[in-house]
mmCIF file of C-alpha atoms in Angstrom:
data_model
loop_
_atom_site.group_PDB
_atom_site.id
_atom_site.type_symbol
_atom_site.label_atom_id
_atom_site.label_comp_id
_atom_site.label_asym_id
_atom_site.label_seq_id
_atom_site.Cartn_x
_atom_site.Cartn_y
_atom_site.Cartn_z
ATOM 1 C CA UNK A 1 54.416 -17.724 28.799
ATOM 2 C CA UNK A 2 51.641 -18.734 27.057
ATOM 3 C CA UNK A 3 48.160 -17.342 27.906
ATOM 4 C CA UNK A 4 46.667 -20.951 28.560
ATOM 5 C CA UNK A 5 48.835 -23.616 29.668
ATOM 6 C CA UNK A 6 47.343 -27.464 28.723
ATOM 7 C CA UNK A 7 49.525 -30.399 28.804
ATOM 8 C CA UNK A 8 49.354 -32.225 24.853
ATOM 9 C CA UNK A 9 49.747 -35.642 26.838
ATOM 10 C CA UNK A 10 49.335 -37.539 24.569
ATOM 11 C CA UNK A 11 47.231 -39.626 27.512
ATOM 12 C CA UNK A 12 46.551 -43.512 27.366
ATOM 13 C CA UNK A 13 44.012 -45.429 29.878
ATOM 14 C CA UNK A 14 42.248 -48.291 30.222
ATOM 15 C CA UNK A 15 38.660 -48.537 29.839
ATOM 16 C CA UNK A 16 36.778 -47.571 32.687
ATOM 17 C CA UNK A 17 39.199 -45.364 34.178
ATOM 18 C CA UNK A 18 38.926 -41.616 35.401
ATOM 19 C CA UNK A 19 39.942 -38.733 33.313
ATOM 20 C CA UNK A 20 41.606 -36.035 34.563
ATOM 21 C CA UNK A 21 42.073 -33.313 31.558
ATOM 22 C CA UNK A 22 43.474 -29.768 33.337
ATOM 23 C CA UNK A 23 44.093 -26.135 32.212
ATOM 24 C CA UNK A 24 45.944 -23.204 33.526
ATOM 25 C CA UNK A 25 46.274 -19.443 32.579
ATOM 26 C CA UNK A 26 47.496 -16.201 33.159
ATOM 27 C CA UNK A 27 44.932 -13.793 32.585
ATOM 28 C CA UNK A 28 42.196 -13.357 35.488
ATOM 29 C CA UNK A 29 40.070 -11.226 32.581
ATOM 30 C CA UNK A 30 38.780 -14.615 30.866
ATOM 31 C CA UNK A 31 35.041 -14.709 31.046
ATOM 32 C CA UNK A 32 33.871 -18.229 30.200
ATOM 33 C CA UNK A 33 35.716 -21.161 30.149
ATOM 34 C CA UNK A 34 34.503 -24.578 27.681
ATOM 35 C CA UNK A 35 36.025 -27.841 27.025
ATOM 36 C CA UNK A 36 36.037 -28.954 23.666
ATOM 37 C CA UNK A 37 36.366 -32.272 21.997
ATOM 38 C CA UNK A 38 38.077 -32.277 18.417
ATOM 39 C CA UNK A 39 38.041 -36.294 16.556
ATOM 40 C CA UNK A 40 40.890 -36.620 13.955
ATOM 41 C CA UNK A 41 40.059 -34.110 10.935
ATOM 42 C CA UNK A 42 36.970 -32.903 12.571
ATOM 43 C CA UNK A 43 35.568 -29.494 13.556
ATOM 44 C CA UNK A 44 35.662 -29.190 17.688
ATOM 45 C CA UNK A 45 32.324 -29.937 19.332
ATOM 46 C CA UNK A 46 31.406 -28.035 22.341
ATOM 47 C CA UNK A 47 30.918 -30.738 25.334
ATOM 48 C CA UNK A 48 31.262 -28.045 28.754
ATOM 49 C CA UNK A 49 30.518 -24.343 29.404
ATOM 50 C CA UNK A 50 30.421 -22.847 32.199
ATOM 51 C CA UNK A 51 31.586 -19.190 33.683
ATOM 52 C CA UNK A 52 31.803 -19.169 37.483
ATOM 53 C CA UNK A 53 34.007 -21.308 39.700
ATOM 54 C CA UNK A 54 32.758 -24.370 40.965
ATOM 55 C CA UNK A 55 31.420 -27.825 38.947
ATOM 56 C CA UNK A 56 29.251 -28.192 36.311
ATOM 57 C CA UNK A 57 27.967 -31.825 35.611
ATOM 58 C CA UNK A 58 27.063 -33.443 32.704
ATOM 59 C CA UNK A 59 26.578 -37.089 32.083
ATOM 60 C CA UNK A 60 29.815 -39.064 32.634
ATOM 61 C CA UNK A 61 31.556 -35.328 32.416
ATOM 62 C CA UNK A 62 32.562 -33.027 34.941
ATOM 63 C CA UNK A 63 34.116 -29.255 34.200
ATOM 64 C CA UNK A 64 35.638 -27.815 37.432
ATOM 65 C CA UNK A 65 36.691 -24.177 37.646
ATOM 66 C CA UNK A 66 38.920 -22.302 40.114
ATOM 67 C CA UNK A 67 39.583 -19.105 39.779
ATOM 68 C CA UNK A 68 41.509 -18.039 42.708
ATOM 69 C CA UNK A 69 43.929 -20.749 41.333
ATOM 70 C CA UNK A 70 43.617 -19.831 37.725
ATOM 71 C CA UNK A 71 42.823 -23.611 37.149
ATOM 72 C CA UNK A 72 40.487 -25.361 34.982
ATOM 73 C CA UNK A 73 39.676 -29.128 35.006
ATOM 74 C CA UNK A 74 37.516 -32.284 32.948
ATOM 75 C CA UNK A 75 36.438 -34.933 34.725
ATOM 76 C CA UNK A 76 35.180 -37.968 32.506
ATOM 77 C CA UNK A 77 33.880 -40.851 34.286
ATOM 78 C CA UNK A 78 33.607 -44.605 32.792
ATOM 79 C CA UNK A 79 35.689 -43.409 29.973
ATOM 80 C CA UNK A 80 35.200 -45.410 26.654
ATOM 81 C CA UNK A 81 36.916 -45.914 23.567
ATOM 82 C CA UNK A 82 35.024 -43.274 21.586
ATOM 83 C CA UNK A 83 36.069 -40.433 23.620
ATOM 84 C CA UNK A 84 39.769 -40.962 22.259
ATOM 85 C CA UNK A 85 40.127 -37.380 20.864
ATOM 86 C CA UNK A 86 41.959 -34.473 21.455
ATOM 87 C CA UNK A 87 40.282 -32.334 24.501
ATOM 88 C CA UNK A 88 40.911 -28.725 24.036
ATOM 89 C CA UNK A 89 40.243 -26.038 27.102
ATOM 90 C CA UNK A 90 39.146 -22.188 25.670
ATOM 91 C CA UNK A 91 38.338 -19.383 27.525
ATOM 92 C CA UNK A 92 36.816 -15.877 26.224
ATOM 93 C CA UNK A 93 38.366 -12.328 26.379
ATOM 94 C CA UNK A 94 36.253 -9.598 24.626
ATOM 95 C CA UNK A 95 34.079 -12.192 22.290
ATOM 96 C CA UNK A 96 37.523 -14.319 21.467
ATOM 97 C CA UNK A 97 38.375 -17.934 22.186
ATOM 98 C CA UNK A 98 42.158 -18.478 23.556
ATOM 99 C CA UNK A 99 42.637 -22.184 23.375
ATOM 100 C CA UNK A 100 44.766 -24.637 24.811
ATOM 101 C CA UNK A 101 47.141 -26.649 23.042
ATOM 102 C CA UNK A 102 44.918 -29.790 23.096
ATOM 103 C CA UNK A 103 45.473 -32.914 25.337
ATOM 104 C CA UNK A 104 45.552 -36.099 23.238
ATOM 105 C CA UNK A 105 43.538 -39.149 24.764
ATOM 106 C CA UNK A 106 43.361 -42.630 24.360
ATOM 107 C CA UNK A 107 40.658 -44.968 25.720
ATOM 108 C CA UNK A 108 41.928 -49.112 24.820
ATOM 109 C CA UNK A 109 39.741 -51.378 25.318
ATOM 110 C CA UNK B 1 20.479 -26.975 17.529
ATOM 111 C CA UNK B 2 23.550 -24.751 16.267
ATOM 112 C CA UNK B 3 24.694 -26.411 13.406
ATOM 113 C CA UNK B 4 27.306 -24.991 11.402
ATOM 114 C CA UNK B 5 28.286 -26.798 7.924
ATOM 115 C CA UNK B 6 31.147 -26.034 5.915
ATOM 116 C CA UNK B 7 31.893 -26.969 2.066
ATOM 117 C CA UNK B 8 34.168 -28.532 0.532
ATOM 118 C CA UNK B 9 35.092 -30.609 3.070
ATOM 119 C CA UNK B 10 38.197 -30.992 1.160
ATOM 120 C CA UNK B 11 39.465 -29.341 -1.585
ATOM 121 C CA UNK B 12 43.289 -30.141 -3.081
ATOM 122 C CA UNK B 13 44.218 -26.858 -6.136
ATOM 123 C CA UNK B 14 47.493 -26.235 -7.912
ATOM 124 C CA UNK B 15 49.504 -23.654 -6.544
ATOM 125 C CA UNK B 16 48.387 -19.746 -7.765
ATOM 126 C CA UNK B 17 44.669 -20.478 -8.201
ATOM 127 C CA UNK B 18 41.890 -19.572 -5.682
ATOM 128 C CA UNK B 19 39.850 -21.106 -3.302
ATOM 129 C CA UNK B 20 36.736 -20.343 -1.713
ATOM 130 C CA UNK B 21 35.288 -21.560 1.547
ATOM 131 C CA UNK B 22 31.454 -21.659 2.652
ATOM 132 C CA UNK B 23 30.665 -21.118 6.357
ATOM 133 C CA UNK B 24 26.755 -21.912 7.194
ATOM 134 C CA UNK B 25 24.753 -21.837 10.486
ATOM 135 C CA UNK B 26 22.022 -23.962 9.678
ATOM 136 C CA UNK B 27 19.662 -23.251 12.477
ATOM 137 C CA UNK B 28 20.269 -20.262 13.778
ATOM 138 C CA UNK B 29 21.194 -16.998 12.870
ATOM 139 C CA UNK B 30 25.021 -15.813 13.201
ATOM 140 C CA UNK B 31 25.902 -12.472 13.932
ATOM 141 C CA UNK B 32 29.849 -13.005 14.323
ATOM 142 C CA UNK B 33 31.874 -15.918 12.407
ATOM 143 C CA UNK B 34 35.297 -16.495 13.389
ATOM 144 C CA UNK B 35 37.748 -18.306 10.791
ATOM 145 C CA UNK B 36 40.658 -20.599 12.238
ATOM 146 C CA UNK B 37 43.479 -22.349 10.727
ATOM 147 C CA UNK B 38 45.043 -25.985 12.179
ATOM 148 C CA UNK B 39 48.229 -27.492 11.531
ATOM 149 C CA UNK B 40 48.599 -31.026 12.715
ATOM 150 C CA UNK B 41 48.769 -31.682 16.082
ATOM 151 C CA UNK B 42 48.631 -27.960 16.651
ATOM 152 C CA UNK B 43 45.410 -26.017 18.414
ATOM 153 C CA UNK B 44 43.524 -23.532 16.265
ATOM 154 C CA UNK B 45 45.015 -19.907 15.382
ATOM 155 C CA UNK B 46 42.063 -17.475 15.000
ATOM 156 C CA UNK B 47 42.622 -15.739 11.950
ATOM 157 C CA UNK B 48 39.675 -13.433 11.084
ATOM 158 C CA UNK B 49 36.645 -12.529 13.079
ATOM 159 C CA UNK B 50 33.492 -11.274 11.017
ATOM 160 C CA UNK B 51 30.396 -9.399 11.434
ATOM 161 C CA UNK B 52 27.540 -9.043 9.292
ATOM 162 C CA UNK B 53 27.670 -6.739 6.871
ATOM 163 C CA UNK B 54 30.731 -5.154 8.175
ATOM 164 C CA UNK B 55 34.183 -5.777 7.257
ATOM 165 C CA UNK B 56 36.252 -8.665 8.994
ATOM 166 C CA UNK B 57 38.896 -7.751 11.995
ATOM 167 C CA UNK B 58 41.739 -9.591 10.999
ATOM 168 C CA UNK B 59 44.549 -11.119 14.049
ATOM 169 C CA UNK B 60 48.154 -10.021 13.912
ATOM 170 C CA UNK B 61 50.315 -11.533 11.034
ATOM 171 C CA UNK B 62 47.012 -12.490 8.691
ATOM 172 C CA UNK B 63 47.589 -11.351 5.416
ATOM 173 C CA UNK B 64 44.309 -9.995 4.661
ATOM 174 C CA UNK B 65 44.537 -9.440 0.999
ATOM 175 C CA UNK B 66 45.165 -13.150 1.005
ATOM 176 C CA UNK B 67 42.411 -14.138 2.781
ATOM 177 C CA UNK B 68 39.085 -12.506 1.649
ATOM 178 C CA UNK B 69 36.578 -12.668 4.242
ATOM 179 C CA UNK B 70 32.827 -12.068 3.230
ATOM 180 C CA UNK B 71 29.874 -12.421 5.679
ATOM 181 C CA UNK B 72 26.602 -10.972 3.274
ATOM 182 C CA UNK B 73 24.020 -12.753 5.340
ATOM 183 C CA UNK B 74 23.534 -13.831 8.719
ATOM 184 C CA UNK B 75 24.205 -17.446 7.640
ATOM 185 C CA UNK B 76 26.861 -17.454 5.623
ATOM 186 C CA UNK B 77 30.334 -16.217 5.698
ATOM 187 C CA UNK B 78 32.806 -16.888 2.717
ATOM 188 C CA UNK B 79 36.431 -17.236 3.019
ATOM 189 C CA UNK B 80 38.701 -16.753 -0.318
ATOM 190 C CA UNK B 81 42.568 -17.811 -0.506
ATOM 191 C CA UNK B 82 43.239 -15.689 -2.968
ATOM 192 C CA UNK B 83 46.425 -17.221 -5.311
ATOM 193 C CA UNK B 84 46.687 -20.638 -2.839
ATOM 194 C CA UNK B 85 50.599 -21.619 -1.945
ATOM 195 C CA UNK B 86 51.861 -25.076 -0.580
ATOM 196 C CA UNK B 87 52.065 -23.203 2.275
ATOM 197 C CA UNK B 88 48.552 -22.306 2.552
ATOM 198 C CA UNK B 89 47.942 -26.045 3.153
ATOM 199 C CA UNK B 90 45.945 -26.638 6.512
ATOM 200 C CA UNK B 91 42.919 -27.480 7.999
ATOM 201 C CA UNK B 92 40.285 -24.411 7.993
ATOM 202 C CA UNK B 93 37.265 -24.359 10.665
ATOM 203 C CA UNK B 94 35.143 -21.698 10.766
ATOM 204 C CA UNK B 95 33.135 -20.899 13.849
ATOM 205 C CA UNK B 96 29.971 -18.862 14.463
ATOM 206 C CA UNK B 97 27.624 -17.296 17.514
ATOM 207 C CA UNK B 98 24.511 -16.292 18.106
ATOM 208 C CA UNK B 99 23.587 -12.730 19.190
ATOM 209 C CA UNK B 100 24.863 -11.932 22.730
ATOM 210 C CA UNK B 101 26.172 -15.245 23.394
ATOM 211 C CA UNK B 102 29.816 -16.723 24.092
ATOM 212 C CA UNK B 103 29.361 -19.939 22.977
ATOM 213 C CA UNK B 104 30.979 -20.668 19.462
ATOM 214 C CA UNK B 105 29.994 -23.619 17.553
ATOM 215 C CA UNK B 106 32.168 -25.208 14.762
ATOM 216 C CA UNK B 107 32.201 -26.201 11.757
ATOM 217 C CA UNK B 108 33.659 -29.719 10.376
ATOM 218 C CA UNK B 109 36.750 -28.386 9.071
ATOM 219 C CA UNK B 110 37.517 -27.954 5.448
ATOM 220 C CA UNK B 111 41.257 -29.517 4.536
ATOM 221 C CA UNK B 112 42.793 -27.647 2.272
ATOM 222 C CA UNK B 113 45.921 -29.283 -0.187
ATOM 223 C CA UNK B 114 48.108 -26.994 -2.457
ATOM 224 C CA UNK B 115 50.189 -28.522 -5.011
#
């Protein structure tokens, strides 16, 4: 079993619609927990961080932690064509990042 | 704020020669760089974290004669594949944080072709 569990999708919506990006793991040690967004052939770009459970908001994004579940969710709201990426979840142990496997998203228009 | 630049961007070699990677944080200063590796459609394996001025801590499996990590300053960190194979072809991202702080910040990726 992998140490972070994130389905690859890929996902397709419509324009507009709600977002729901989610994250799972294993290890109750993780410290912080960020939500990445990676464009084709690009570095990732840091878009949430947060370290206790609970939401964090930001713009049309929401992060969403639960740690008696050992579940981590993004909210986007209004989503638009230029958030079709790939959304990775990472969490820290001891100064590393464990990443997801990336969820794949489409926005059409 | 945190900008971290990489260069080349994209760099194609024949197989046996070496290539050298730049890692920069451009605005602030970078105590610990961490270098990935991509494949496509794959998330990002952590190969090599590095401190200033001390040598790198290499993950499980990393060869690291083969990869030659340098971090002289507390802006830059170098990565060398030393005698490149096709296999060596991938997308490299290096990462870097400030002092005391979890947040890592990316690079743009350098894409690396060997023929």
């Amino acid at each position: 079993q992998k140490e972070v569990e994130q389905d690859p999708g890929p996902l397709s919506v419509p324009e507009g619609a709600i977002v729901s990006l989610n994250c799972t793991y294993s290890n109750s040690a993780f410290q912080y927990f960020m939500w990445y967004r990676q464009y084709s052939r690009k570095g990732p770009e840091l878009l949430m961080y947060t370290y206790s459970s609970g939401n964090k908001e930001d713009g049309r994004f929401t992060a969403q932690v639960d740690k008696s579940s050992k579940y981590i969710s993004l909210f986007i709201r209004d989503s638009q064509p230029s958030d079709s990426a790939t959304y990775l979840c990472a969490m820290t142990l001891r100064g590393k990042l464990i990443f997801g496997q990336g969820t794949e998203l489409s926005v059409k228009p | 704020g945190a900008v971290v630049s990489q260069h080349p961007s994209w760099v194609i070699c024949k197989s046996g020669t070496s290539v050298k990677i730049e890692c920069r944080s451009l605005d602030f200063q970078a105590t610990t760089m961490f270098w990935y590796r991509q494949f496509p459609k794959q998330s990002l394996m952590l190969m090599a974290t590095s401190n200033e001025g001390s040598k790198a801590t290499y993950e499980q499996g990393v060869e690291k004669d083969k990869f030659l990590i340098n971090h002289a300053s507390l802006t830059l960190s170098t990565l060398t594949v030393t005698s490149a194979h096709p296999e060596d072809s991938s997308f490299y991202i290096c990462s870097a944080t400030a002092d005391r702080q979890e947040t890592q910040y990316f690079g743009p990726g350098t894409r690396l072709l060997v023929l």
